[in-house]
mmCIF file of C-alpha atoms in Angstrom:
data_model
loop_
_atom_site.group_PDB
_atom_site.id
_atom_site.type_symbol
_atom_site.label_atom_id
_atom_site.label_comp_id
_atom_site.label_asym_id
_atom_site.label_seq_id
_atom_site.Cartn_x
_atom_site.Cartn_y
_atom_site.Cartn_z
ATOM 1 C CA MET H 1498 145.870 30.336 -8.152
ATOM 2 C CA LEU H 1499 149.541 30.147 -7.175
ATOM 3 C CA TYR H 1500 150.088 29.471 -3.481
ATOM 4 C CA SER H 1501 153.797 30.231 -3.360
ATOM 5 C CA VAL H 1502 155.641 27.642 -1.233
ATOM 6 C CA PHE H 1503 152.741 27.264 1.216
ATOM 7 C CA ASN H 1504 150.219 24.500 1.456
ATOM 8 C CA PRO H 1505 146.928 25.410 -0.295
ATOM 9 C CA MET H 1506 145.017 24.250 2.803
ATOM 10 C CA LEU H 1507 146.836 26.881 4.878
ATOM 11 C CA TYR H 1508 145.472 29.546 2.549
ATOM 12 C CA LEU H 1509 141.937 28.215 3.001
ATOM 13 C CA TYR H 1510 142.238 28.086 6.806
ATOM 14 C CA ILE H 1511 143.532 31.651 6.934
ATOM 15 C CA LYS H 1512 140.770 32.736 4.547
ATOM 16 C CA ALA H 1513 138.158 31.177 6.863
ATOM 17 C CA VAL H 1514 139.696 32.994 9.856
ATOM 18 C CA HIS H 1515 139.692 36.235 7.844
ATOM 19 C CA ILE H 1516 135.985 35.874 7.020
ATOM 20 C CA ILE H 1517 135.083 35.024 10.633
ATOM 21 C CA PHE H 1518 136.860 38.086 12.031
ATOM 22 C CA VAL H 1519 135.454 40.369 9.330
ATOM 23 C CA ILE H 1520 131.983 39.215 10.427
ATOM 24 C CA THR H 1521 132.692 39.821 14.125
ATOM 25 C CA TRP H 1522 134.299 43.183 13.337
ATOM 26 C CA MET H 1523 131.285 44.305 11.315
ATOM 27 C CA ALA H 1524 128.859 43.057 13.986
ATOM 28 C CA GLY H 1525 130.793 45.086 16.547
ATOM 29 C CA LEU H 1526 130.758 48.215 14.387
ATOM 30 C CA PHE H 1527 127.035 47.932 13.672
ATOM 31 C CA TYR H 1528 126.137 47.399 17.321
ATOM 32 C CA MET H 1529 128.574 50.063 18.543
ATOM 33 C CA VAL H 1530 126.972 52.828 16.510
ATOM 34 C CA ARG H 1531 123.544 51.596 17.643
ATOM 35 C CA LEU H 1532 124.791 52.039 21.245
ATOM 36 C CA PHE H 1533 126.003 55.534 20.316
ATOM 37 C CA ILE H 1534 122.496 56.382 19.114
ATOM 38 C CA TYR H 1535 120.897 55.149 22.345
ATOM 39 C CA HIS H 1536 123.587 56.879 24.400
ATOM 40 C CA THR H 1537 122.960 60.163 22.572
ATOM 41 C CA GLU H 1538 119.191 59.869 22.903
ATOM 42 C CA ALA H 1539 119.549 59.184 26.644
ATOM 43 C CA LYS H 1540 120.594 62.837 27.029
ATOM 44 C CA GLN H 1541 116.909 63.721 26.632
ATOM 45 C CA LYS H 1542 116.091 61.891 29.883
ATOM 46 C CA PRO H 1543 116.011 63.608 33.288
ATOM 47 C CA GLU H 1544 119.503 64.258 34.661
ATOM 48 C CA ASP H 1545 119.492 61.517 37.322
ATOM 49 C CA GLU H 1546 118.218 58.948 34.797
ATOM 50 C CA TYR H 1547 120.794 60.076 32.233
ATOM 51 C CA ALA H 1548 123.620 59.711 34.774
ATOM 52 C CA VAL H 1549 122.734 56.038 35.325
ATOM 53 C CA LEU H 1550 122.288 55.375 31.614
ATOM 54 C CA HIS H 1551 125.517 57.203 30.748
ATOM 55 C CA ARG H 1552 127.549 55.043 33.141
ATOM 56 C CA GLN H 1553 125.963 51.880 31.736
ATOM 57 C CA PHE H 1554 126.506 52.906 28.106
ATOM 58 C CA VAL H 1555 130.161 53.712 28.820
ATOM 59 C CA ILE H 1556 130.642 50.212 30.292
ATOM 60 C CA MET H 1557 128.841 48.513 27.395
ATOM 61 C CA GLU H 1558 130.669 50.538 24.726
ATOM 62 C CA ASN H 1559 134.074 49.911 26.302
ATOM 63 C CA LYS H 1560 133.536 46.165 26.584
ATOM 64 C CA LEU H 1561 132.205 45.859 23.036
ATOM 65 C CA TRP H 1562 135.010 48.026 21.653
ATOM 66 C CA TRP H 1563 138.031 46.626 23.465
ATOM 67 C CA ILE H 1564 136.976 42.962 23.825
ATOM 68 C CA ILE H 1565 135.253 42.284 20.474
ATOM 69 C CA THR H 1566 135.373 45.032 17.851
ATOM 70 C CA THR H 1567 138.989 46.225 17.942
ATOM 71 C CA PRO H 1568 140.594 42.763 18.360
ATOM 72 C CA SER H 1569 138.391 41.519 15.495
ATOM 73 C CA MET H 1570 139.601 44.371 13.280
ATOM 74 C CA TYR H 1571 143.244 43.604 13.983
ATOM 75 C CA LEU H 1572 142.762 39.858 13.457
ATOM 76 C CA ALA H 1573 140.801 40.418 10.211
ATOM 77 C CA VAL H 1574 143.524 42.718 8.889
ATOM 78 C CA LEU H 1575 146.298 40.344 10.010
ATOM 79 C CA ALA H 1576 144.580 37.387 8.323
ATOM 80 C CA GLY H 1577 144.026 39.478 5.177
ATOM 81 C CA LEU H 1578 147.674 40.504 5.066
ATOM 82 C CA SER H 1579 148.668 36.857 5.579
ATOM 83 C CA LEU H 1580 146.575 35.899 2.562
ATOM 84 C CA LEU H 1581 148.354 38.554 0.494
ATOM 85 C CA TYR H 1582 151.716 37.244 1.722
ATOM 86 C CA ILE H 1583 150.809 33.687 0.751
ATOM 87 C CA VAL H 1584 149.419 34.749 -2.650
ATOM 88 C CA PRO H 1585 151.181 38.008 -3.568
ATOM 89 C CA GLY H 1586 149.751 37.805 -7.089
ATOM 90 C CA LEU H 1587 146.455 39.057 -5.649
ATOM 91 C CA LEU H 1588 148.082 42.490 -5.361
ATOM 92 C CA GLU H 1589 148.298 42.601 -9.160
ATOM 93 C CA THR H 1590 144.523 42.404 -9.594
ATOM 94 C CA GLY H 1591 142.357 45.479 -9.995
ATOM 95 C CA TRP H 1592 139.567 44.181 -7.779
ATOM 96 C CA MET H 1593 142.019 43.746 -4.902
ATOM 97 C CA HIS H 1594 143.124 47.380 -5.251
ATOM 98 C CA VAL H 1595 139.486 48.456 -5.094
ATOM 99 C CA LYS H 1596 138.853 46.196 -2.094
ATOM 100 C CA LEU H 1597 141.879 47.561 -0.243
ATOM 101 C CA VAL H 1598 140.709 51.157 -0.786
ATOM 102 C CA PHE H 1599 137.344 50.279 0.764
ATOM 103 C CA VAL H 1600 139.059 48.359 3.588
ATOM 104 C CA LEU H 1601 141.132 51.455 4.300
ATOM 105 C CA GLY H 1602 137.847 53.373 4.437
ATOM 106 C CA LEU H 1603 136.470 50.820 6.904
ATOM 107 C CA VAL H 1604 139.576 51.043 9.114
ATOM 108 C CA THR H 1605 139.194 54.842 9.086
ATOM 109 C CA TYR H 1606 135.506 54.402 9.984
ATOM 110 C CA HIS H 1607 136.604 52.185 12.897
ATOM 111 C CA PHE H 1608 138.893 54.838 14.365
ATOM 112 C CA VAL H 1609 136.321 57.607 13.898
ATOM 113 C CA CYS H 1610 133.924 55.402 15.888
ATOM 114 C CA GLN H 1611 136.568 55.109 18.586
ATOM 115 C CA ARG H 1612 136.802 58.897 18.751
ATOM 116 C CA ILE H 1613 132.998 59.152 18.991
ATOM 117 C CA MET H 1614 133.023 56.602 21.823
ATOM 118 C CA LEU H 1615 135.618 58.574 23.764
ATOM 119 C CA ARG H 1616 133.728 61.826 23.261
ATOM 120 C CA LEU H 1617 130.487 60.243 24.422
ATOM 121 C CA ARG H 1618 132.321 58.960 27.485
ATOM 122 C CA ASP H 1619 133.653 62.464 28.190
ATOM 123 C CA GLU H 1620 130.257 63.986 27.338
ATOM 124 C CA THR H 1621 131.764 66.176 24.615
ATOM 125 C CA SER H 1622 130.162 64.532 21.560
ATOM 126 C CA ARG H 1623 128.245 66.826 19.223
ATOM 127 C CA TRP H 1624 126.813 64.009 17.101
ATOM 128 C CA THR H 1625 123.014 63.905 16.887
ATOM 129 C CA SER H 1626 121.143 60.611 16.776
ATOM 130 C CA ILE H 1627 120.124 61.292 13.149
ATOM 131 C CA ARG H 1628 123.722 61.968 12.156
ATOM 132 C CA LEU H 1629 124.740 58.744 13.924
ATOM 133 C CA ARG H 1630 122.025 56.822 12.063
ATOM 134 C CA LEU H 1631 123.435 58.088 8.765
ATOM 135 C CA TRP H 1632 126.958 57.295 9.984
ATOM 136 C CA ASN H 1633 125.838 53.731 10.719
ATOM 137 C CA GLU H 1634 124.733 53.340 7.098
ATOM 138 C CA LEU H 1635 128.226 54.204 5.868
ATOM 139 C CA ALA H 1636 129.486 50.927 7.356
ATOM 140 C CA THR H 1637 126.758 49.130 5.408
ATOM 141 C CA VAL H 1638 127.811 50.835 2.173
ATOM 142 C CA LEU H 1639 131.483 49.970 2.775
ATOM 143 C CA LEU H 1640 130.574 46.357 3.514
ATOM 144 C CA PHE H 1641 128.538 46.104 0.297
ATOM 145 C CA ALA H 1642 131.390 47.671 -1.684
ATOM 146 C CA ILE H 1643 133.959 45.234 -0.293
ATOM 147 C CA VAL H 1644 131.770 42.186 -0.894
ATOM 148 C CA PHE H 1645 130.903 43.283 -4.450
ATOM 149 C CA ALA H 1646 134.590 43.920 -5.213
ATOM 150 C CA VAL H 1647 135.567 40.453 -4.011
ATOM 151 C CA VAL H 1648 132.683 38.564 -5.614
ATOM 152 C CA LEU H 1649 132.352 40.357 -8.972
ATOM 153 C CA LYS H 1650 136.069 40.879 -9.748
ATOM 154 C CA SER H 1651 135.468 42.490 -13.150
ATOM 155 C CA ALA H 1652 135.224 46.053 -14.432
ATOM 156 C CA ILE H 1653 131.894 45.641 -16.243
ATOM 157 C CA ASN H 1654 130.253 44.091 -13.209
ATOM 158 C CA TRP H 1655 131.866 46.770 -11.095
ATOM 159 C CA ILE H 1656 129.951 49.474 -12.945
ATOM 160 C CA TYR H 1657 126.715 47.733 -11.996
ATOM 161 C CA GLY H 1658 128.037 47.237 -8.476
ATOM 162 C CA VAL H 1659 128.814 50.943 -8.061
ATOM 163 C CA LEU H 1660 125.403 51.927 -9.455
ATOM 164 C CA GLY H 1661 123.771 49.492 -7.048
ATOM 165 C CA LEU H 1662 125.851 50.905 -4.214
ATOM 166 C CA LEU H 1663 124.742 54.447 -5.026
ATOM 167 C CA LEU H 1664 121.131 53.290 -5.172
ATOM 168 C CA LEU H 1665 121.572 51.509 -1.833
ATOM 169 C CA SER H 1666 123.043 54.675 -0.291
ATOM 170 C CA VAL H 1667 120.116 56.783 -1.470
ATOM 171 C CA MET H 1668 117.614 54.207 -0.205
ATOM 172 C CA LEU H 1669 119.320 54.059 3.197
ATOM 173 C CA MET H 1670 119.327 57.852 3.556
ATOM 174 C CA LEU H 1671 115.651 58.012 2.592
ATOM 175 C CA ALA H 1672 114.867 55.275 5.120
ATOM 176 C CA VAL H 1673 116.650 57.202 7.890
ATOM 177 C CA ARG H 1674 114.745 60.379 7.044
ATOM 178 C CA TRP H 1675 111.465 58.467 6.897
ATOM 179 C CA TYR H 1676 112.226 56.952 10.322
ATOM 180 C CA LYS H 1677 112.946 60.430 11.704
ATOM 181 C CA LYS H 1678 109.564 61.688 10.500
ATOM 182 C CA ILE H 1679 107.791 58.724 12.106
ATOM 183 C CA ARG H 1680 109.597 59.332 15.413
ATOM 184 C CA GLU H 1681 108.707 63.019 15.407
ATOM 185 C CA ARG H 1682 104.974 62.215 15.232
#
């Protein structure tokens, strides 16, 4: 791997920082949507109870979003772009193109979550808890896709990766529906 004029150790340090902030970003996204589900389900409580829960969820969501999740996204993206600057040859690889498409999907997912958070705060969200549970699984699918793109790096393996991803998506949707049936009993 060509490291341009930079020290190879710099690349490895930035890569470690990138991985750390991807992990914290994903943890924030997973927990945030879980809070959305609880926040949405709190609407079924009596009005006075909901008012207390709503205020608490707004505080929790804001702190998680603005202190952990969003800064982690920006730092993960900045570290990723730094890696591409240090080793621009990565942009000539097919797996990197695939990864970047999925990363763009994850960034879009992030900002849709922000919109959901603001609508929950303003009590204008129309998302149901089941829809939010399915939405939460999309982050899982994107994470799997990104990891498979980075680890497998070949077209043949990618076919298996995509098939596995589709199977994972179907299994996650079935699990959410199964959970809904259990809750309704």
